[in-house]
């Protein structure tokens, strides 16, 4: 049996979950040095919920498994009994650290206490902890801290400061407890003492990863930050502490943005769809996909923290090990292109992206072009490159083999001197590839850039940057340089809810222009955005040169029922 828990239980999740603003005090840059260098980290969601792993009393709870207690509305007294059968005898801190190292990860952040309120460490502030409440009796965070120290990795702790479903005075549990609460009582009696324990008993703590600040008060956030500062001045705090008090920004879960914030930041991601271990989740991402996500973030100056969910027995799922080792083998080979690199002056290209360190660009070819040529706009002087190339008028054309020489992702190293011109967009129409024109890079008039976030399964977030607020006369346009003539299929990816069905738009490119209708892509069930990629027609680029691709609203129906995510030009005549 399946229960759809997506819209019924927590209608206003996004309010609970958002918070990406950070404090700008000058200490961040210095204390965050190691963070910027590291680039790649392991996130571990492990707790009582790992034991039931998405199933409760014969029912399935698809989605993020660490929310089981809420999704199944399990009474505290019943949930507590899970502790009696939580005995993770296969837990081996050394093996986890070895895996993180093999994956090329530089630090680990583990759930010390998630929303269910169960402490994965010995705590005098609450007996609801792994040492006092389970047959296991060991403190895994102690063992992990020791293994990290030996293995040369930094360690940070996830701590749910606002939600604690075990406590009547914290936020989150509406099925056991009354709405009137004394949050300060919980803060003083559990959260603060436990954070103090974490910062005094486990050696140097690299960061505390707070989460779901919800409506936590500025005073409470500040008190938490002050406590961290007082006990471990070098310990970083992420933006989900709330109220803009973090040292660095945590973007939306699993968010691979097209543009980057101007501060220290990270994205946390899953290698399947859940954080905590779920027997229902087999949707593993491929090493190619994970490497693509890593290098796209690194090219924008961000960190990538990739999650694994060990089982209730304390074992890493076999798939996690296999996938992480494959990613790691690649990362180790290309270490120079990842660690310590800074935001790339070259923006996202049709073929992939670049990472950057002084004097070097690393071209990560995520989509291998057919036809033997890879183009990029580059004003700097090319000092070294192992492949044949031509470089004229700021246009670099590299001759590449028919097939990618390396798997999962080929990297081309480019030695450069002089200032590299920031050439993020307009970009080149790369021959032999699908060329994407994304929302944030469009010049807009009478429409606006917006963002949509929604859950597919429960808690499994997706994000899209879109062009919204269309009306008659609204225009989105992208300028680009075509290097060769050719024919291309034009595609648009949009959501068109029923009220906007049949809205008319005009596309124009070069001398060609025609009208097309937007076609109903369906309602938005459970707040989900349902995009469709539609082929609009065949267009011709008659000669090499500068072009503008424009989409204009002609007869737009509905009130913001049409949103456009991307248009694409796909080679049509090969
Ligand atoms: C939170 C937790 O609720 C979840 O269990 C997990 O620990 C995850 C890493 O963090 O979930 C979030 C938080 C923020 C967003 C989405 C899910 N967000 O802003 O998109």
mmCIF file of N, CA, C and O and ligand atoms in Angstrom, residues 13-14 16-20 43 45 49 64-67 111 114-115 158 163 165 209-213 240 250-255 268-270 275-276 307 451 453 455 458-463, ligand 1:
data_model
loop_
_atom_site.group_PDB
_atom_site.id
_atom_site.type_symbol
_atom_site.label_atom_id
_atom_site.label_comp_id
_atom_site.label_asym_id
_atom_site.label_seq_id
_atom_site.Cartn_x
_atom_site.Cartn_y
_atom_site.Cartn_z
ATOM 1 N N UNK A 13 5.861 23.703 3.428
ATOM 2 C CA UNK A 13 7.235 23.255 3.562
ATOM 3 C C UNK A 13 8.250 24.284 3.132
ATOM 4 O O UNK A 13 9.295 24.406 3.728
ATOM 5 N N UNK A 14 7.923 24.997 2.047
ATOM 6 C CA UNK A 14 8.963 25.876 1.494
ATOM 7 C C UNK A 14 9.319 26.963 2.502
ATOM 8 O O UNK A 14 10.460 27.379 2.599
ATOM 9 N N UNK A 16 9.328 26.633 5.685
ATOM 10 C CA UNK A 16 10.155 25.997 6.692
ATOM 11 C C UNK A 16 11.581 25.838 6.189
ATOM 12 O O UNK A 16 12.538 25.964 6.917
ATOM 13 N N UNK A 17 11.709 25.551 4.900
ATOM 14 C CA UNK A 17 12.972 25.100 4.402
ATOM 15 C C UNK A 17 13.900 26.180 3.840
ATOM 16 O O UNK A 17 15.095 26.009 3.807
ATOM 17 N N UNK A 18 13.333 27.253 3.358
ATOM 18 C CA UNK A 18 14.181 28.255 2.698
ATOM 19 C C UNK A 18 15.024 29.022 3.692
ATOM 20 O O UNK A 18 14.651 29.174 4.843
ATOM 21 N N UNK A 19 16.149 29.483 3.298
ATOM 22 C CA UNK A 19 17.004 30.421 4.052
ATOM 23 C C UNK A 19 18.410 30.325 3.471
ATOM 24 O O UNK A 19 19.159 29.424 3.798
ATOM 25 N N UNK A 20 18.731 31.243 2.590
ATOM 26 C CA UNK A 20 20.052 31.176 1.968
ATOM 27 C C UNK A 20 20.868 32.428 2.224
ATOM 28 O O UNK A 20 21.969 32.561 1.723
ATOM 29 N N UNK A 43 28.007 13.848 3.006
ATOM 30 C CA UNK A 43 26.917 14.118 3.929
ATOM 31 C C UNK A 43 26.381 12.747 4.339
ATOM 32 O O UNK A 43 26.259 11.862 3.489
ATOM 33 N N UNK A 45 23.215 10.912 6.351
ATOM 34 C CA UNK A 45 21.967 10.897 7.107
ATOM 35 C C UNK A 45 21.818 9.510 7.707
ATOM 36 O O UNK A 45 21.638 8.525 6.996
ATOM 37 N N UNK A 49 15.526 6.397 12.102
ATOM 38 C CA UNK A 49 14.723 6.197 10.883
ATOM 39 C C UNK A 49 15.391 5.251 9.898
ATOM 40 O O UNK A 49 14.737 4.700 9.017
ATOM 41 N N UNK A 64 11.673 11.191 1.315
ATOM 42 C CA UNK A 64 12.828 11.256 2.215
ATOM 43 C C UNK A 64 12.526 10.497 3.515
ATOM 44 O O UNK A 64 11.621 10.842 4.265
ATOM 45 N N UNK A 65 13.315 9.450 3.742
ATOM 46 C CA UNK A 65 12.975 8.451 4.753
ATOM 47 C C UNK A 65 13.180 8.946 6.181
ATOM 48 O O UNK A 65 12.613 8.382 7.123
ATOM 49 N N UNK A 66 13.976 10.015 6.366
ATOM 50 C CA UNK A 66 14.207 10.509 7.722
ATOM 51 C C UNK A 66 12.985 11.275 8.248
ATOM 52 O O UNK A 66 12.947 11.622 9.427
ATOM 53 N N UNK A 67 11.981 11.483 7.401
ATOM 54 C CA UNK A 67 10.742 12.131 7.821
ATOM 55 C C UNK A 67 9.664 11.108 8.155
ATOM 56 O O UNK A 67 8.491 11.449 8.280
ATOM 57 N N UNK A 111 24.506 13.488 10.611
ATOM 58 C CA UNK A 111 23.353 13.863 11.429
ATOM 59 C C UNK A 111 23.600 13.469 12.887
ATOM 60 O O UNK A 111 23.544 12.297 13.238
ATOM 61 N N UNK A 114 18.576 14.560 14.064
ATOM 62 C CA UNK A 114 17.676 15.026 13.002
ATOM 63 C C UNK A 114 16.341 15.437 13.626
ATOM 64 O O UNK A 114 16.220 15.523 14.853
ATOM 65 N N UNK A 115 15.337 15.698 12.769
ATOM 66 C CA UNK A 115 14.056 16.213 13.271
ATOM 67 C C UNK A 115 13.369 15.254 14.253
ATOM 68 O O UNK A 115 12.555 15.692 15.058
ATOM 69 N N UNK A 158 25.401 17.747 11.696
ATOM 70 C CA UNK A 158 24.054 18.239 11.399
ATOM 71 C C UNK A 158 23.297 18.280 12.720
ATOM 72 O O UNK A 158 23.299 17.312 13.476
ATOM 73 N N UNK A 163 13.088 22.063 14.642
ATOM 74 C CA UNK A 163 12.171 20.928 14.723
ATOM 75 C C UNK A 163 12.775 19.855 15.622
ATOM 76 O O UNK A 163 13.942 19.503 15.482
ATOM 77 N N UNK A 165 10.688 16.461 16.940
ATOM 78 C CA UNK A 165 9.368 15.834 17.070
ATOM 79 C C UNK A 165 9.220 15.043 18.363
ATOM 80 O O UNK A 165 8.153 14.545 18.663
ATOM 81 N N UNK A 209 25.882 22.102 10.923
ATOM 82 C CA UNK A 209 24.925 22.233 9.812
ATOM 83 C C UNK A 209 23.526 22.266 10.397
ATOM 84 O O UNK A 209 22.940 21.233 10.717
ATOM 85 N N UNK A 210 23.019 23.487 10.589
ATOM 86 C CA UNK A 210 21.664 23.637 11.124
ATOM 87 C C UNK A 210 20.659 23.451 9.987
ATOM 88 O O UNK A 210 21.025 23.516 8.809
ATOM 89 N N UNK A 211 19.388 23.250 10.350
ATOM 90 C CA UNK A 211 18.417 22.959 9.287
ATOM 91 C C UNK A 211 17.004 23.384 9.648
ATOM 92 O O UNK A 211 16.646 23.457 10.803
ATOM 93 N N UNK A 212 16.224 23.647 8.625
ATOM 94 C CA UNK A 212 14.812 24.061 8.711
ATOM 95 C C UNK A 212 14.583 25.075 9.840
ATOM 96 O O UNK A 212 13.907 24.773 10.823
ATOM 97 N N UNK A 213 15.108 26.300 9.661
ATOM 98 C CA UNK A 213 14.962 27.322 10.696
ATOM 99 C C UNK A 213 13.509 27.737 10.941
ATOM 100 O O UNK A 213 13.188 28.203 12.036
ATOM 101 N N UNK A 240 21.246 27.849 7.187
ATOM 102 C CA UNK A 240 19.978 27.360 7.742
ATOM 103 C C UNK A 240 19.904 27.499 9.257
ATOM 104 O O UNK A 240 18.957 27.015 9.878
ATOM 105 N N UNK A 250 23.694 27.652 2.171
ATOM 106 C CA UNK A 250 23.283 26.344 1.683
ATOM 107 C C UNK A 250 22.116 26.595 0.735
ATOM 108 O O UNK A 250 21.083 27.113 1.153
ATOM 109 N N UNK A 251 22.289 26.271 -0.541
ATOM 110 C CA UNK A 251 21.192 26.477 -1.490
ATOM 111 C C UNK A 251 20.110 25.429 -1.248
ATOM 112 O O UNK A 251 20.216 24.594 -0.354
ATOM 113 N N UNK A 252 19.072 25.460 -2.078
ATOM 114 C CA UNK A 252 18.007 24.470 -1.960
ATOM 115 C C UNK A 252 18.573 23.077 -2.131
ATOM 116 O O UNK A 252 19.562 22.888 -2.831
ATOM 117 N N UNK A 253 17.937 22.101 -1.487
ATOM 118 C CA UNK A 253 18.416 20.727 -1.602
ATOM 119 C C UNK A 253 18.450 20.325 -3.063
ATOM 120 O O UNK A 253 17.501 20.551 -3.792
ATOM 121 N N UNK A 254 19.522 19.720 -3.472
ATOM 122 C CA UNK A 254 19.680 19.174 -4.823
ATOM 123 C C UNK A 254 19.609 20.250 -5.902
ATOM 124 O O UNK A 254 19.270 19.966 -7.031
ATOM 125 N N UNK A 255 19.922 21.494 -5.508
ATOM 126 C CA UNK A 255 19.818 22.587 -6.475
ATOM 127 C C UNK A 255 21.144 22.790 -7.198
ATOM 128 O O UNK A 255 22.162 23.068 -6.577
ATOM 129 N N UNK A 268 23.766 20.770 -1.248
ATOM 130 C CA UNK A 268 23.759 19.400 -0.739
ATOM 131 C C UNK A 268 22.881 18.575 -1.671
ATOM 132 O O UNK A 268 21.865 19.049 -2.162
ATOM 133 N N UNK A 269 23.315 17.363 -1.932
ATOM 134 C CA UNK A 269 22.660 16.576 -2.972
ATOM 135 C C UNK A 269 22.574 15.110 -2.536
ATOM 136 O O UNK A 269 23.333 14.661 -1.679
ATOM 137 N N UNK A 270 21.659 14.399 -3.154
ATOM 138 C CA UNK A 270 21.533 12.965 -2.899
ATOM 139 C C UNK A 270 22.045 12.204 -4.110
ATOM 140 O O UNK A 270 22.011 12.716 -5.218
ATOM 141 N N UNK A 275 17.451 10.998 1.603
ATOM 142 C CA UNK A 275 18.645 11.267 2.423
ATOM 143 C C UNK A 275 18.888 10.074 3.342
ATOM 144 O O UNK A 275 19.873 9.380 3.234
ATOM 145 N N UNK A 276 17.929 9.816 4.228
ATOM 146 C CA UNK A 276 18.035 8.640 5.079
ATOM 147 C C UNK A 276 17.804 7.387 4.240
ATOM 148 O O UNK A 276 17.096 7.422 3.222
ATOM 149 N N UNK A 307 25.286 13.141 -0.358
ATOM 150 C CA UNK A 307 24.781 12.356 0.769
ATOM 151 C C UNK A 307 24.812 10.846 0.547
ATOM 152 O O UNK A 307 24.556 10.355 -0.548
ATOM 153 N N UNK A 451 11.452 31.636 -10.037
ATOM 154 C CA UNK A 451 11.968 30.332 -9.667
ATOM 155 C C UNK A 451 10.819 29.464 -9.173
ATOM 156 O O UNK A 451 9.895 29.957 -8.528
ATOM 157 N N UNK A 453 10.101 25.803 -7.063
ATOM 158 C CA UNK A 453 10.631 24.671 -6.301
ATOM 159 C C UNK A 453 9.450 23.781 -5.940
ATOM 160 O O UNK A 453 8.409 24.273 -5.528
ATOM 161 N N UNK A 455 8.234 19.415 -4.818
ATOM 162 C CA UNK A 455 8.662 18.069 -4.442
ATOM 163 C C UNK A 455 8.060 17.072 -5.413
ATOM 164 O O UNK A 455 6.873 17.175 -5.718
ATOM 165 N N UNK A 458 7.721 12.886 -1.561
ATOM 166 C CA UNK A 458 7.750 13.726 -0.376
ATOM 167 C C UNK A 458 9.188 14.150 -0.032
ATOM 168 O O UNK A 458 10.064 13.305 0.130
ATOM 169 N N UNK A 459 9.410 15.456 0.056
ATOM 170 C CA UNK A 459 10.706 15.971 0.480
ATOM 171 C C UNK A 459 11.797 15.915 -0.568
ATOM 172 O O UNK A 459 12.930 16.314 -0.315
ATOM 173 N N UNK A 460 11.439 15.431 -1.737
ATOM 174 C CA UNK A 460 12.420 15.260 -2.810
ATOM 175 C C UNK A 460 12.289 16.479 -3.724
ATOM 176 O O UNK A 460 11.467 16.516 -4.636
ATOM 177 N N UNK A 461 13.094 17.484 -3.414
ATOM 178 C CA UNK A 461 12.920 18.811 -4.027
ATOM 179 C C UNK A 461 13.553 18.917 -5.401
ATOM 180 O O UNK A 461 14.604 18.348 -5.667
ATOM 181 N N UNK A 462 12.903 19.724 -6.222
ATOM 182 C CA UNK A 462 13.423 20.065 -7.547
ATOM 183 C C UNK A 462 13.270 21.569 -7.724
ATOM 184 O O UNK A 462 12.360 22.171 -7.154
ATOM 185 N N UNK A 463 14.164 22.132 -8.504
ATOM 186 C CA UNK A 463 14.156 23.578 -8.675
ATOM 187 C C UNK A 463 14.311 23.936 -10.148
ATOM 188 O O UNK A 463 15.021 23.239 -10.870
HETATM 189 C C1 LIG B 1 16.068 19.336 5.035
HETATM 190 C C2 LIG B 1 15.567 18.232 5.941
HETATM 191 O O1 LIG B 1 14.235 18.450 6.282
HETATM 192 C C3 LIG B 1 15.758 16.906 5.260
HETATM 193 O O2 LIG B 1 15.311 15.858 6.081
HETATM 194 C C4 LIG B 1 17.232 16.720 4.957
HETATM 195 O O3 LIG B 1 17.970 16.671 6.163
HETATM 196 C C5 LIG B 1 17.712 17.858 4.091
HETATM 197 C C6 LIG B 1 19.196 17.816 3.843
HETATM 198 O O4 LIG B 1 17.399 19.128 4.670
HETATM 199 O O5 LIG B 1 15.238 19.397 3.920
HETATM 200 C C7 LIG B 1 15.209 20.442 3.101
HETATM 201 C C8 LIG B 1 15.702 21.676 3.424
HETATM 202 C C9 LIG B 1 15.654 22.729 2.500
HETATM 203 C C10 LIG B 1 15.121 22.520 1.270
HETATM 204 C C11 LIG B 1 14.619 21.292 0.926
HETATM 205 C C12 LIG B 1 14.665 20.260 1.863
HETATM 206 N N1 LIG B 1 15.083 23.547 0.331
HETATM 207 O O6 LIG B 1 15.323 24.731 0.684
HETATM 208 O O7 LIG B 1 14.802 23.287 -0.870
#
